[in-house]
CSV table of C-alpha atoms in Angstrom, one decimal:
chain,number,residue,atom,x,y,z
A,97,MET,CA,-162.3,-158.2,31.8
A,98,LEU,CA,-164.7,-160.6,33.4
A,99,THR,CA,-167.7,-160.9,31.4
A,100,THR,CA,-171.2,-163.2,32.3
A,101,ALA,CA,-172.9,-164.8,30.3
A,102,THR,CA,-175.7,-166.9,30.5
A,103,THR,CA,-177.7,-169.7,28.7
A,104,THR,CA,-180.5,-172.1,27.9
A,105,SER,CA,-179.2,-174.8,26.4
A,106,PRO,CA,-177.7,-177.1,28.7
A,107,ASN,CA,-174.1,-177.9,26.1
A,108,HIS,CA,-173.5,-174.7,25.7
A,109,MET,CA,-170.4,-172.5,25.6
A,110,VAL,CA,-170.2,-169.0,25.0
A,111,ASN,CA,-166.2,-167.3,24.6
A,112,TYR,CA,-165.0,-164.1,24.3
A,113,GLY,CA,-161.4,-163.4,23.4
A,114,SER,CA,-159.2,-165.7,24.0
A,115,THR,CA,-158.0,-165.3,27.8
A,116,ASP,CA,-161.8,-165.2,29.0
A,117,THR,CA,-164.9,-168.2,28.8
A,118,ILE,CA,-167.4,-167.8,30.9
A,119,SER,CA,-170.4,-170.1,31.0
A,120,HIS,CA,-173.6,-171.0,32.9
A,121,LEU,CA,-174.3,-174.6,32.5
A,122,VAL,CA,-177.2,-176.1,34.5
A,123,LEU,CA,-177.0,-179.8,34.0
A,124,ARG,CA,-180.2,-181.0,35.3
A,125,HIS,CA,-180.8,-179.1,38.7
A,126,PRO,CA,-179.8,-180.2,41.5
A,127,ARG,CA,-176.3,-181.0,39.0
A,128,ALA,CA,-173.9,-179.5,39.3
A,129,HIS,CA,-172.0,-176.7,37.4
A,130,VAL,CA,-170.3,-174.1,37.2
A,131,ILE,CA,-170.8,-171.0,37.0
A,132,GLN,CA,-168.3,-168.3,36.2
A,133,SER,CA,-164.7,-169.2,34.6
A,134,TYR,CA,-161.8,-167.2,34.3
A,135,GLY,CA,-158.9,-168.2,32.3
A,136,ASP,CA,-158.2,-170.0,28.9
A,137,GLY,CA,-160.2,-173.3,28.2
A,138,PHE,CA,-160.0,-173.5,32.0
A,139,GLY,CA,-163.9,-173.8,32.8
A,140,SER,CA,-164.1,-176.1,29.8
A,141,TYR,CA,-161.2,-178.9,31.9
A,142,VAL,CA,-163.7,-178.2,34.9
A,143,GLU,CA,-166.6,-178.7,33.7
A,144,ARG,CA,-165.1,-181.9,31.8
A,145,LEU,CA,-164.3,-182.9,35.4
A,146,LEU,CA,-168.4,-182.5,36.3
A,147,ASN,CA,-168.8,-184.4,34.1
A,148,VAL,CA,-167.0,-187.7,34.6
A,149,ALA,CA,-167.6,-187.2,38.7
A,150,HIS,CA,-171.6,-187.2,37.3
A,151,GLU,CA,-171.4,-190.2,35.4
A,152,THR,CA,-168.3,-192.2,38.6
A,153,HIS,CA,-171.6,-191.2,40.7
A,154,GLU,CA,-174.7,-192.7,38.6
A,155,ALA,CA,-172.6,-195.4,37.9
A,156,PHE,CA,-170.9,-196.5,41.5
A,157,PRO,CA,-173.2,-194.4,44.2
A,158,HIS,CA,-171.1,-195.0,46.9
A,159,LEU,CA,-168.0,-192.6,45.2
A,160,ILE,CA,-168.5,-189.1,45.1
A,161,ARG,CA,-170.9,-188.7,48.0
A,162,THR,CA,-170.0,-185.9,50.2
A,163,LEU,CA,-168.4,-182.4,49.3
A,164,GLU,CA,-164.7,-183.7,50.5
A,165,ASP,CA,-165.4,-186.6,48.4
A,166,LEU,CA,-166.0,-184.8,45.2
A,167,ILE,CA,-162.9,-181.9,46.3
A,168,ASN,CA,-161.2,-184.7,47.0
A,169,TYR,CA,-161.9,-185.7,43.1
A,170,PHE,CA,-160.5,-182.5,42.0
A,171,ARG,CA,-157.4,-182.1,43.3
A,172,GLU,CA,-156.6,-185.3,42.1
A,173,GLU,CA,-157.4,-185.4,38.7
A,174,LEU,CA,-155.6,-181.9,38.8
A,175,GLU,CA,-152.4,-182.7,40.4
A,176,ARG,CA,-152.5,-185.3,37.5
A,177,THR,CA,-153.1,-182.9,35.0
A,178,TYR,CA,-151.5,-180.0,35.3
A,179,SER,CA,-148.0,-181.4,38.1
A,180,SER,CA,-146.4,-178.2,38.2
A,181,TYR,CA,-149.1,-175.8,38.7
A,182,GLN,CA,-150.7,-174.8,42.8
A,183,PHE,CA,-154.4,-174.9,42.7
A,184,SER,CA,-156.7,-173.8,45.5
A,185,ILE,CA,-159.8,-175.4,46.1
A,186,ILE,CA,-161.9,-173.5,48.4
A,187,ALA,CA,-165.8,-174.0,49.6
A,188,GLY,CA,-167.7,-171.8,51.0
A,189,GLN,CA,-170.9,-169.5,50.2
A,190,SER,CA,-169.9,-166.4,48.6
A,191,PHE,CA,-166.7,-165.6,47.0
A,192,ASP,CA,-165.7,-162.1,45.8
A,193,HIS,CA,-164.8,-160.6,42.3
A,194,ASP,CA,-161.3,-160.8,42.7
A,195,GLN,CA,-161.0,-164.2,43.9
A,196,ILE,CA,-162.0,-165.1,41.1
A,197,CYS,CA,-160.2,-162.9,38.4
A,198,ALA,CA,-156.5,-163.3,40.1
A,199,ASN,CA,-156.0,-166.3,38.2
A,200,PRO,CA,-157.7,-168.7,36.0
A,201,SER,CA,-160.0,-170.6,38.5
A,202,ALA,CA,-163.5,-172.1,38.0
A,203,LEU,CA,-166.6,-171.4,39.6
A,204,ILE,CA,-168.2,-174.2,40.8
A,205,GLU,CA,-172.1,-174.7,42.2
A,206,HIS,CA,-173.3,-178.1,44.1
A,207,SER,CA,-176.3,-178.5,46.6
A,208,GLY,CA,-175.9,-174.3,47.8
A,209,ILE,CA,-172.5,-174.9,48.0
A,210,LYS,CA,-169.7,-172.6,46.0
A,211,ILE,CA,-166.7,-174.5,45.3
A,212,LEU,CA,-163.8,-171.9,43.5
A,213,ILE,CA,-161.0,-174.1,42.3
A,214,VAL,CA,-157.2,-171.5,41.2
A,215,SER,CA,-154.7,-172.2,39.3
A,216,THR,CA,-151.3,-170.1,39.7
A,217,ILE,CA,-149.9,-170.9,35.9
A,218,GLY,CA,-146.0,-171.4,36.3
A,219,CYS,CA,-145.5,-172.0,39.6
A,220,SER,CA,-142.3,-175.0,39.5
A,221,TYR,CA,-144.0,-176.7,42.9
A,222,LYS,CA,-147.0,-178.6,43.5
A,223,CYS,CA,-149.4,-177.2,46.5
A,224,VAL,CA,-153.4,-177.9,46.9
A,225,THR,CA,-154.7,-176.6,49.9
A,226,THR,CA,-158.9,-177.1,50.6
A,227,THR,CA,-160.4,-174.3,52.9
A,228,SER,CA,-163.6,-174.2,54.2
A,229,ASN,CA,-166.5,-171.9,56.9
A,230,ASP,CA,-167.6,-174.9,58.1
A,231,GLN,CA,-166.2,-178.0,58.2
A,232,GLU,CA,-170.1,-179.8,58.3
A,233,ASP,CA,-170.2,-178.7,54.4
A,234,TYR,CA,-167.3,-181.8,53.5
A,235,HIS,CA,-169.2,-184.8,55.3
A,236,LYS,CA,-172.8,-182.9,53.7
A,237,SER,CA,-174.1,-186.0,50.9
A,238,LEU,CA,-174.7,-184.1,47.5
A,239,SER,CA,-177.8,-184.2,45.9
A,240,TRP,CA,-176.5,-185.9,42.5
């Protein structure tokens, strides 16, 4: 069951049971944040990746400048951490409820663009796909 939660505390995670982790973290506008997640611990992991991406950008502004850079960063980290799982990383404007709840997932929003990361746990092969409705989104500079 998917439940949403909001909080004004910038680092507060809200956990519902062992399989649903829902969070709404607004760290520093317009910084990227996970607005919804599903699956035991997956949203927390993606939030940690986002924090590292943000710190990397602050230290090295030429890195992770565009949406494409951010997606490539996620792809590399997911492949390294979950070497035998399948992931889809999808950028777009909106996603339906079934896409979010089908498998462990995290929905991120950054500069008005949403990124959905879906994990197919238990796959014996590794495959990361990235799609978008608008290819120009990938080259747009992110306003960290």
